[in-house]
XYZ file of C-alpha atoms in Angstrom:
654
model
C 0.130 -26.265 9.215
C -3.230 -25.549 8.046
C -5.481 -24.686 10.952
C -8.571 -24.767 11.234
C -12.329 -22.646 13.128
C -13.178 -25.945 15.336
C -17.182 -25.157 15.466
C -19.088 -25.694 19.396
C -22.624 -25.892 20.430
C -24.974 -27.072 22.867
C -26.960 -30.713 22.996
C -28.002 -33.310 25.021
C -25.964 -35.381 25.882
C -26.647 -39.001 24.547
C -26.756 -36.510 21.259
C -22.797 -35.716 21.841
C -22.642 -39.118 22.947
C -22.820 -39.922 19.812
C -21.503 -37.720 17.485
C -17.662 -37.786 20.239
C -16.622 -40.635 18.038
C -17.085 -39.767 14.687
C -16.100 -35.788 15.712
C -12.516 -37.210 17.016
C -12.463 -39.338 13.859
C -13.094 -36.220 11.488
C -10.000 -33.692 13.675
C -7.900 -36.650 13.402
C -8.078 -37.432 9.562
C -7.619 -34.234 8.835
C -4.811 -33.551 10.619
C -3.669 -36.485 9.138
C -3.828 -36.713 5.677
C -3.181 -32.251 5.215
C 0.177 -31.764 4.331
C 0.878 -28.489 1.837
C 4.488 -28.791 0.071
C 5.203 -24.687 -0.870
C 7.092 -23.486 -3.393
C 11.030 -22.683 -1.960
C 12.152 -19.258 -3.376
C 14.739 -16.798 -2.513
C 16.392 -14.071 -3.849
C 20.162 -12.857 -2.903
C 21.651 -9.928 -4.133
C 23.543 -6.371 -2.991
C 20.668 -5.183 -2.042
C 19.822 -7.282 0.112
C 20.614 -6.654 3.449
C 19.163 -9.919 5.895
C 19.968 -13.114 3.707
C 19.322 -16.167 4.938
C 23.118 -18.187 4.775
C 25.257 -20.315 6.987
C 28.836 -19.779 6.649
C 31.700 -21.985 7.608
C 35.506 -22.090 7.242
C 37.047 -18.595 5.075
C 33.401 -17.600 3.380
C 31.861 -14.247 4.585
C 29.757 -11.038 3.672
C 31.040 -8.407 2.073
C 29.125 -5.401 0.567
C 26.066 -7.777 -0.690
C 28.689 -10.885 -2.070
C 29.327 -13.667 -0.560
C 33.079 -14.288 -0.474
C 34.226 -17.957 -0.929
C 37.460 -16.711 -0.626
C 40.539 -13.785 -0.443
C 42.964 -15.333 1.797
C 46.506 -14.914 0.896
C 47.420 -18.456 2.943
C 47.864 -21.395 0.421
C 45.437 -23.824 1.280
C 41.881 -21.939 1.849
C 38.400 -23.294 2.130
C 35.544 -21.359 2.370
C 31.824 -22.807 1.825
C 28.053 -20.954 1.838
C 24.600 -22.580 2.829
C 21.415 -21.194 2.528
C 19.776 -21.379 5.810
C 16.851 -22.960 5.419
C 16.488 -27.148 3.996
C 14.848 -27.260 0.796
C 12.770 -29.861 0.477
C 13.672 -31.950 -3.249
C 10.631 -35.003 -3.026
C 8.101 -36.102 -1.286
C 6.537 -39.492 -0.864
C 2.726 -41.185 -0.280
C 1.122 -43.915 -1.346
C 1.411 -43.824 -5.097
C 4.930 -43.841 -5.360
C 7.287 -40.790 -4.864
C 7.077 -36.692 -6.485
C 9.862 -34.666 -6.550
C 10.891 -31.441 -7.191
C 11.534 -29.408 -10.697
C 13.687 -26.241 -9.676
C 16.154 -23.500 -11.416
C 18.720 -21.405 -10.105
C 20.754 -18.778 -11.210
C 23.717 -17.390 -9.789
C 26.687 -14.914 -10.373
C 31.013 -15.118 -9.712
C 34.054 -13.727 -10.278
C 37.356 -15.865 -9.826
C 40.311 -13.616 -9.254
C 43.994 -14.708 -10.026
C 43.332 -18.491 -11.462
C 46.381 -21.346 -10.772
C 45.612 -24.308 -9.597
C 44.051 -27.461 -8.796
C 41.421 -25.105 -7.467
C 37.721 -24.550 -8.293
C 34.269 -23.330 -6.977
C 31.052 -25.959 -6.076
C 27.012 -25.145 -6.623
C 26.308 -28.349 -4.013
C 23.199 -29.656 -3.066
C 23.995 -32.045 0.162
C 22.267 -34.111 2.470
C 21.431 -31.785 5.470
C 24.324 -31.814 8.655
C 26.631 -32.663 5.664
C 29.629 -31.018 7.452
C 33.185 -29.138 6.112
C 35.412 -32.168 5.921
C 38.958 -31.295 7.122
C 41.971 -31.301 4.998
C 39.287 -30.901 1.844
C 41.519 -28.010 0.086
C 42.622 -27.520 -2.982
C 41.265 -30.216 -5.806
C 38.830 -31.814 -2.875
C 37.034 -28.392 -3.258
C 35.883 -28.285 0.500
C 33.494 -30.980 0.082
C 35.774 -33.788 0.184
C 38.234 -35.662 1.650
C 40.016 -38.743 0.976
C 38.245 -40.573 4.558
C 34.755 -39.832 2.152
C 36.316 -41.015 -1.196
C 36.887 -44.470 0.446
C 33.044 -44.396 1.542
C 31.538 -42.839 -2.048
C 27.608 -44.004 0.442
C 27.473 -41.855 2.661
C 28.022 -38.504 1.011
C 24.908 -37.952 -0.435
C 25.409 -35.078 -2.020
C 24.783 -33.308 -5.801
C 27.466 -30.899 -7.325
C 28.272 -29.074 -10.357
C 31.826 -28.237 -10.708
C 33.372 -25.849 -12.191
C 37.431 -27.080 -11.760
C 40.398 -23.657 -12.205
C 43.259 -26.612 -12.801
C 41.715 -29.036 -14.951
C 39.921 -26.164 -17.143
C 36.508 -28.151 -17.136
C 32.719 -28.090 -15.692
C 31.215 -30.749 -14.395
C 28.771 -32.953 -12.728
C 28.571 -35.383 -9.790
C 28.007 -37.450 -7.151
C 29.004 -38.503 -4.308
C 32.159 -38.048 -5.185
C 34.925 -35.430 -6.759
C 34.564 -37.280 -9.764
C 32.537 -36.221 -12.785
C 29.956 -38.115 -14.530
C 29.977 -35.914 -17.173
C 31.988 -33.136 -17.776
C 33.378 -30.284 -20.410
C 35.616 -28.470 -21.319
C 35.951 -25.241 -19.583
C 38.353 -21.761 -20.563
C 38.640 -20.038 -16.892
C 41.894 -18.757 -16.972
C 40.573 -15.791 -20.450
C 37.984 -15.550 -18.308
C 39.667 -14.909 -14.593
C 38.206 -11.919 -13.583
C 35.158 -12.032 -15.454
C 31.850 -12.827 -13.803
C 29.675 -15.214 -14.594
C 26.307 -16.203 -15.710
C 25.389 -20.175 -14.460
C 21.522 -21.362 -14.438
C 21.052 -24.832 -13.428
C 18.227 -26.212 -13.843
C 16.372 -29.341 -12.899
C 13.610 -30.979 -14.178
C 12.188 -34.240 -12.355
C 9.827 -35.349 -14.898
C 13.087 -36.032 -17.249
C 15.185 -36.401 -14.993
C 17.305 -34.335 -16.315
C 19.978 -31.497 -14.426
C 21.455 -29.410 -17.026
C 24.480 -25.922 -16.593
C 24.782 -23.410 -19.055
C 26.975 -20.681 -18.926
C 28.263 -17.894 -20.272
C 30.610 -14.293 -20.355
C 28.075 -11.662 -21.862
C 27.618 -8.685 -20.026
C 23.533 -8.940 -20.815
C 23.354 -12.432 -20.593
C 19.327 -14.563 -21.423
C 19.317 -17.622 -20.001
C 17.080 -19.193 -23.637
C 16.484 -22.688 -22.317
C 20.069 -23.740 -23.795
C 22.487 -25.977 -22.211
C 25.825 -27.230 -22.379
C 26.186 -29.915 -19.545
C 23.250 -32.069 -18.885
C 22.863 -35.428 -17.304
C 19.826 -38.182 -16.430
C 19.993 -37.499 -12.632
C 17.231 -39.517 -10.198
C 17.946 -37.318 -7.276
C 15.368 -38.750 -5.318
C 17.659 -41.797 -5.498
C 21.533 -40.096 -4.214
C 19.632 -37.610 -1.882
C 17.306 -37.746 1.249
C 14.058 -35.444 0.835
C 15.648 -32.439 1.968
C 19.448 -31.150 2.050
C 20.908 -27.826 2.359
C 22.223 -25.626 -0.960
C 25.329 -24.048 -1.600
C 28.479 -23.464 -2.970
C 32.082 -24.209 -1.763
C 35.640 -23.240 -2.850
C 39.062 -24.340 -1.697
C 42.377 -23.160 -2.956
C 46.070 -24.795 -3.084
C 49.006 -23.940 -2.797
C 48.259 -20.804 -4.370
C 46.236 -17.394 -3.988
C 42.364 -16.798 -5.262
C 39.300 -15.634 -4.738
C 36.346 -16.302 -4.930
C 32.745 -14.195 -5.543
C 29.460 -15.014 -5.294
C 27.574 -11.849 -6.354
C 23.885 -12.656 -6.408
C 21.913 -15.491 -6.151
C 18.873 -16.644 -7.502
C 16.391 -20.001 -6.492
C 13.216 -21.018 -6.973
C 11.228 -24.512 -7.375
C 7.972 -26.149 -6.605
C 6.973 -29.450 -5.291
C 3.986 -30.815 -7.253
C 1.695 -30.775 -5.106
C -0.239 -34.431 -7.018
C 1.487 -36.540 -4.651
C -1.301 -35.001 -1.174
C -4.314 -34.522 -3.395
C -3.320 -38.818 -3.710
C -2.625 -39.680 -0.080
C -6.260 -37.086 1.149
C -8.379 -39.209 -2.240
C -6.611 -42.313 -1.019
C -6.910 -42.539 2.831
C -10.294 -41.101 2.544
C -11.376 -44.021 0.148
C -9.658 -46.878 2.582
C -12.207 -45.290 5.398
C -15.596 -44.081 4.327
C -17.038 -47.515 3.651
C -16.863 -48.218 7.772
C -17.432 -44.931 8.429
C -19.943 -44.197 5.899
C -24.058 -44.811 8.205
C -22.139 -43.060 11.087
C -21.071 -40.237 9.346
C -24.353 -39.997 6.937
C -26.274 -39.701 10.993
C -24.283 -37.625 12.061
C -23.901 -35.581 9.548
C -27.818 -35.340 9.889
C -27.901 -34.556 13.386
C -25.035 -31.702 12.544
C -27.339 -29.941 9.946
C -30.002 -29.612 11.843
C -28.381 -28.293 15.033
C -25.522 -25.855 13.030
C -28.304 -24.365 10.985
C -30.813 -23.555 14.712
C -27.546 -22.233 15.423
C -26.302 -20.301 12.221
C -30.251 -18.561 12.192
C -29.011 -17.225 16.234
C -25.214 -16.122 14.761
C -27.064 -14.129 11.223
C -28.650 -12.425 14.468
C -25.482 -11.281 16.295
C -22.734 -11.376 13.866
C -22.593 -9.521 11.273
C -21.797 -11.407 7.866
C -18.149 -8.697 6.641
C -16.624 -10.955 10.178
C -18.317 -14.454 8.347
C -17.371 -13.367 4.983
C -13.469 -12.002 6.098
C -12.964 -15.615 7.825
C -14.856 -17.301 5.164
C -11.761 -16.740 2.094
C -9.348 -17.100 4.886
C -9.420 -19.914 5.363
C -10.771 -21.143 2.053
C -7.175 -19.602 0.758
C -6.045 -20.957 3.912
C -6.417 -24.674 2.708
C -4.931 -23.493 -0.370
C -1.302 -24.595 -1.147
C -0.283 -21.074 -0.261
C 2.429 -18.716 0.006
C 2.348 -16.559 3.503
C -0.843 -15.337 5.161
C 0.729 -12.190 6.844
C -1.628 -9.974 9.293
C -2.009 -7.251 8.838
C 0.139 -5.584 11.474
C 2.715 -7.066 9.778
C 2.039 -4.905 6.325
C 0.797 -2.463 8.908
C 4.147 -2.083 10.071
C 6.449 -2.771 6.337
C 5.074 0.133 4.648
C 5.108 2.254 7.936
C 0.887 2.533 7.382
C 1.204 2.639 4.330
C 3.140 6.443 3.624
C 2.343 8.880 1.219
C 6.414 8.216 0.298
C 6.595 4.756 0.303
C 3.920 4.489 -2.026
C 5.120 2.963 -5.623
C 2.275 3.593 -7.603
C -1.610 3.815 -8.210
C -3.987 2.071 -9.963
C -7.856 1.408 -11.153
C -7.452 -1.314 -9.062
C -5.273 0.173 -5.651
C -1.854 1.348 -5.557
C 1.468 -0.071 -4.263
C 3.230 0.456 -0.966
C 6.980 -0.076 -1.524
C 7.810 -2.157 2.161
C 10.132 -3.720 4.197
C 10.465 -7.190 5.767
C 12.837 -8.028 8.520
C 13.353 -11.480 7.946
C 13.276 -11.464 4.419
C 16.473 -8.697 3.853
C 14.380 -7.441 1.188
C 12.056 -4.604 -0.384
C 8.680 -6.272 -1.069
C 5.811 -5.044 -3.037
C 2.493 -4.754 -1.002
C -0.393 -3.912 -4.066
C -3.380 -2.264 -1.583
C -6.800 -3.745 -3.880
C -9.335 -1.228 -3.838
C -12.693 -2.491 -1.561
C -15.014 -0.303 -3.306
C -15.204 -2.262 -6.187
C -17.415 -4.195 -7.332
C -15.355 -6.966 -8.127
C -12.609 -6.683 -5.514
C -12.941 -9.990 -3.970
C -13.318 -11.912 -7.160
C -10.108 -10.318 -8.334
C -8.230 -11.046 -5.256
C -8.660 -14.426 -4.964
C -8.410 -15.019 -7.815
C -4.927 -13.589 -8.196
C -4.083 -15.847 -5.539
C -5.306 -18.982 -6.605
C -3.629 -18.482 -9.974
C -0.424 -16.629 -9.443
C 0.901 -18.971 -6.871
C 0.864 -21.975 -8.429
C 3.712 -20.993 -11.451
C 6.820 -20.630 -10.761
C 8.612 -19.359 -14.156
C 11.532 -16.792 -14.227
C 9.452 -14.163 -16.170
C 5.953 -14.229 -13.513
C 6.739 -11.653 -11.323
C 7.087 -14.252 -7.185
C 3.813 -13.608 -4.857
C 5.617 -13.914 -1.598
C 2.105 -13.756 0.406
C -1.315 -12.381 0.986
C -3.296 -10.913 4.190
C -7.448 -10.837 4.029
C -7.663 -9.251 7.271
C -9.802 -6.072 8.816
C -11.754 -5.619 5.052
C -8.442 -5.511 3.755
C -7.594 -8.020 0.021
C -3.489 -7.393 0.032
C -1.052 -8.922 -1.846
C 3.111 -9.166 -1.644
C 5.170 -9.688 -4.583
C 9.201 -9.551 -4.993
C 9.855 -5.523 -5.390
C 10.652 -4.855 -9.066
C 14.141 -2.405 -9.032
C 13.088 -1.088 -12.533
C 9.883 -0.475 -12.447
C 7.002 -1.329 -15.544
C 7.789 -1.953 -18.863
C 5.785 1.148 -19.816
C 7.067 4.050 -17.231
C 10.879 2.986 -20.060
C 8.966 3.359 -23.166
C 6.844 6.407 -22.241
C 8.731 8.533 -18.915
C 11.209 10.762 -19.313
C 14.200 9.064 -18.532
C 16.535 7.900 -20.962
C 15.701 5.526 -23.776
C 15.029 2.350 -23.352
C 18.648 0.329 -25.288
C 17.700 -2.279 -28.099
C 19.243 -4.818 -26.476
C 17.165 -4.854 -23.521
C 14.556 -4.533 -25.367
C 14.815 -7.801 -27.308
C 15.174 -9.703 -24.208
C 12.695 -8.218 -22.165
C 10.137 -8.916 -25.264
C 11.467 -12.804 -25.551
C 10.935 -13.242 -21.567
C 7.368 -12.073 -22.547
C 7.350 -15.073 -24.829
C 8.572 -16.848 -22.536
C 6.158 -16.438 -20.001
C 3.486 -16.566 -22.495
C 5.149 -20.072 -23.842
C 4.895 -21.075 -19.816
C 1.129 -19.586 -19.205
C -0.025 -22.392 -21.898
C 1.553 -24.809 -22.692
C 3.755 -26.087 -19.383
C 1.895 -24.458 -16.279
C 0.126 -28.124 -15.020
C -2.897 -29.642 -16.390
C -4.279 -25.978 -17.538
C -3.743 -23.079 -19.534
C -3.504 -19.945 -18.160
C -4.856 -17.227 -20.132
C -3.878 -13.831 -18.328
C -5.703 -11.241 -20.147
C -4.893 -8.048 -20.213
C -0.937 -8.251 -20.945
C -0.730 -4.411 -21.107
C 3.243 -2.935 -21.098
C 2.047 -1.405 -17.808
C 2.288 -4.924 -16.805
C 5.448 -6.062 -17.699
C 8.014 -5.572 -14.780
C 11.618 -5.600 -14.616
C 13.851 -6.828 -12.273
C 18.090 -5.213 -12.020
C 19.526 -6.162 -15.178
C 16.257 -5.688 -16.733
C 14.754 -9.632 -17.055
C 10.947 -9.082 -17.869
C 8.476 -10.207 -14.746
C 5.130 -10.634 -15.966
C 2.464 -9.811 -13.515
C -0.641 -8.323 -12.821
C -3.562 -11.806 -12.855
C -6.531 -10.280 -11.217
C -7.565 -10.873 -14.633
C -6.590 -14.039 -15.603
C -7.993 -17.588 -15.944
C -7.237 -21.555 -15.738
C -8.591 -23.064 -18.703
C -9.183 -27.099 -19.531
C -7.726 -27.826 -23.088
C -9.306 -30.638 -23.375
C -13.102 -28.653 -22.888
C -15.093 -26.742 -25.509
C -13.913 -22.678 -24.799
C -16.924 -20.436 -23.885
C -17.536 -17.187 -23.928
C -16.474 -15.269 -21.420
C -17.482 -11.908 -18.778
C -14.661 -9.417 -21.223
C -12.154 -7.960 -18.867
C -8.953 -6.027 -19.884
C -7.370 -2.837 -21.297
C -7.663 -1.675 -24.676
C -6.804 -0.749 -26.961
C -4.967 -4.956 -26.401
C -7.632 -6.579 -26.914
C -8.678 -9.224 -30.102
C -11.668 -8.476 -31.809
C -13.252 -11.206 -30.800
C -12.519 -11.453 -26.882
C -14.179 -7.310 -27.748
C -16.541 -8.119 -30.093
C -17.664 -11.634 -29.132
C -16.177 -12.742 -24.938
C -14.303 -15.929 -26.936
C -10.615 -15.731 -24.848
C -8.061 -17.605 -25.958
C -4.115 -18.402 -26.555
C -4.900 -16.409 -29.609
C -6.683 -13.134 -27.810
C -2.653 -12.652 -25.580
C -1.200 -14.100 -28.580
C -2.903 -10.844 -29.734
C -1.637 -8.474 -26.894
C 1.591 -9.059 -26.860
C 1.740 -8.391 -30.517
C 0.647 -5.179 -29.417
C 2.899 -5.311 -26.942
C 6.655 -5.899 -29.530
C 5.103 -3.077 -31.916
C 5.005 -0.862 -28.736
C 8.512 -2.224 -27.849
C 9.617 -1.374 -31.291
C 8.330 1.790 -32.228
C 7.859 3.292 -28.553
C 4.666 4.366 -28.717
C 1.347 3.724 -27.452
C -1.714 1.325 -29.347
C -3.388 5.012 -29.119
C -2.795 8.507 -28.859
C -3.475 11.626 -29.479
C -1.687 14.032 -32.550
C 0.147 12.949 -35.871
C -0.665 9.851 -33.941
C -4.528 9.288 -33.901
C -5.229 5.756 -36.048
C -3.880 2.499 -34.274
C 0.019 1.598 -33.597
C -1.406 -2.056 -35.296
C -2.447 0.367 -38.667
C -0.023 2.693 -38.604
C 2.706 -0.239 -38.788
C 0.649 -2.246 -41.123
C 0.755 0.018 -43.289
C 4.265 0.716 -43.525
C 4.961 -3.114 -44.000
C 2.388 -2.405 -47.492
C 5.001 0.099 -48.439
C 8.073 -1.669 -48.529
C 9.088 0.773 -45.705
C 8.688 -1.479 -42.366
C 12.068 0.582 -40.607
C 10.117 4.254 -40.973
C 8.605 2.150 -38.326
C 11.372 1.619 -35.258
C 11.387 4.290 -32.963
C 13.328 7.312 -32.728
C 15.119 7.565 -29.384
C 16.859 4.495 -30.508
C 18.137 6.809 -33.248
C 20.433 3.732 -35.364
C 21.298 2.157 -32.394
C 19.906 -1.276 -33.055
C 20.291 -3.657 -35.516
C 18.320 -3.689 -37.974
C 17.330 -7.254 -38.458
C 16.175 -7.827 -34.828
C 13.986 -5.269 -35.091
C 13.104 -5.571 -38.569
C 11.779 -9.290 -37.214
C 9.986 -8.097 -33.885
C 8.328 -5.759 -36.013
C 6.941 -8.382 -38.827
C 6.422 -10.859 -35.237
C 3.673 -8.099 -34.111
C 1.682 -8.082 -37.472
C 1.909 -11.409 -37.649
C 0.188 -11.305 -33.557
C -2.322 -9.228 -34.779
C -3.964 -10.019 -37.845
C -7.572 -10.638 -36.981
C -7.726 -13.977 -37.632
C -6.560 -15.520 -35.216
C -6.707 -19.036 -36.359
C -3.501 -17.749 -38.046
C -1.499 -15.597 -35.074
C 1.230 -18.112 -34.164
C 1.508 -19.769 -30.597
C 4.614 -18.473 -28.504
C 6.482 -21.565 -29.489
C 6.762 -20.796 -33.055
C 7.795 -16.622 -32.062
C 9.873 -17.992 -29.565
C 12.144 -19.717 -32.825
C 11.617 -16.582 -34.949
C 12.785 -14.083 -32.131
C 15.901 -17.413 -31.637
C 16.622 -17.041 -35.546
C 15.953 -20.378 -35.027
C 12.939 -20.580 -37.066
C 12.635 -18.172 -41.118
C 10.570 -14.837 -40.328
C 7.123 -15.005 -41.941
C 5.695 -13.385 -44.721
C 2.800 -12.126 -44.469
C 0.215 -12.046 -46.929
C -0.985 -8.161 -48.170
C -4.839 -9.008 -47.973
C -3.687 -9.971 -44.156
C -5.577 -6.796 -42.304
C -9.077 -5.225 -43.999
C -8.865 -1.957 -44.527
C -11.695 -0.687 -42.454
C -9.768 -3.008 -39.306
C -8.988 -1.679 -36.563
C -8.548 -3.134 -32.379
C -10.451 -2.103 -30.360
C -9.463 2.641 -28.976
C -11.125 4.000 -25.587
C -13.387 5.923 -27.789
C -15.645 2.141 -28.008
C -15.264 2.361 -25.002
C -19.826 4.101 -24.921
C -20.065 1.318 -27.055
C -19.533 -1.763 -25.303
C -20.697 -1.415 -22.535
C -19.651 -5.065 -21.476
C -16.201 -4.403 -20.568
C -14.567 -4.461 -17.515
C -11.830 -2.635 -17.583
C -7.659 -2.826 -15.334
C -5.887 -0.089 -14.991
C -2.857 -1.787 -13.782
C -1.036 -0.483 -10.896
C 2.154 0.984 -13.149
C 4.765 1.463 -10.643
C 4.760 -1.686 -9.327
C 8.181 -2.287 -8.603
C 9.276 1.587 -8.312
């Protein structure tokens, strides 16, 4: 529930009586109308010390893994459910609005035999473990529940070992759609599964793979047209269920991610309709109330300004404005102070131009977090903080870093993010550790392209320009999946309006020439930055560096391309351990994105198709780069005083 600061003041009895009813009405009106649907997200793996999981039957937690079944006894059932309910949809006067969600989990099944299996399910709250539900019933159904399917209210994705199939079913163990699945030959091997639901198209899709370093490319092996609002209630429980028959099998969930975001259009429409319907009756009364209230508040404000500092007023205003948005959790300063052990030096993960990042532990979350402490000495600290909170809280994508919460107390600007165990990309490219293997690099750049496609084309009704894409802002989770972070410089753009020039923010060496010189930011300027990062990943060298490579990275690779010897640009630390076709493809894509003519740069969706071998590699004209073209270098700083430089927190995840 949103909190409000109720302003009290002294008035004459007559005026107080006059204002009494409309004030009460306003208070009740806002309390009823303003309701927010928060994003729902969690991550569980072997490092999660306190997962919010409820266990039933034989299921249990073992060394950070969910073991559904491991008993030698026949006909056993195990179920694990996330403790908190998930809100699937919301309704208002104009209709219902559903949630999109994506879940990713990995599991193993040992000793595949007999009629048994594993299921991921969404079920009504209170759906109990039915008796006699072992074997092919997967711990979710029995003969009684099968006879009255309308009361079940459950949707599941089943991995049935005896039938060797994957299926989607609703309210019944019988699949609505299914496809074959070779479970026996993969016994004991880890399967990675992605299940996605798109409310706008009512499509539930399933993808699985047994690859060691899997990458989800948005494809599916099985999909079903299913309106969850017709099958399930507003709030459901999610989890896993498994069962065995006469033979012994072991079912283990090794990791589980879940991300959901309920559309807020319903909340906005509800407020609009209710406000319009009551406005006519109270228009005259509210007008008079506003005039009298304004006069009184003006006198009070003068007195308050003399007795209270402006800092406290500003802090209260920022907090109130943010609380009125549909934002992640607000933390208290004392919570984050305790989580980081008083922002201790041994908890410090990294430092950049805008602040420091500390590793923290929040007991109620059961996982480590990264706490970003923005430097208050910067004149832009407040705008960076508000901008990052408001923009990233709107976004949900597997390749974007997740904002967990925020805090603005005692003059501090604090942001709480998910902790990235493998830190930032630049650390792996330029650090002293082992060279980042090629398959991980290709996976990272593919994830970055996917994140940009989402920001530019799929993020609500607006286009989101990141404006500071660089290797230091690309974070990596435990399996080296891409997480794009640092949205302090990001910008919401209405694609229907003519773009206007902006104050330049960003990092030297990554900025497109039309943005650096003229302030024209666009999707194409983001793609230029993507191209520079693609070249960094391929070459293993910074966009500018001293010594042999005194020319820009783009210029150096372009000259090799013209000479027909582009593979010489490959990172020497890779040796020959890479796919020549893939590295050539990525180098050409990098040049394609960094050409000076912004109209000829590709969109993120085009890049994705080329990287997936779904589109041919473009032929680049030899006059694409002017001979005198050089991207803006650090030495250009004195010539461009209008820049606001950002220096990211390079070690956000470590």
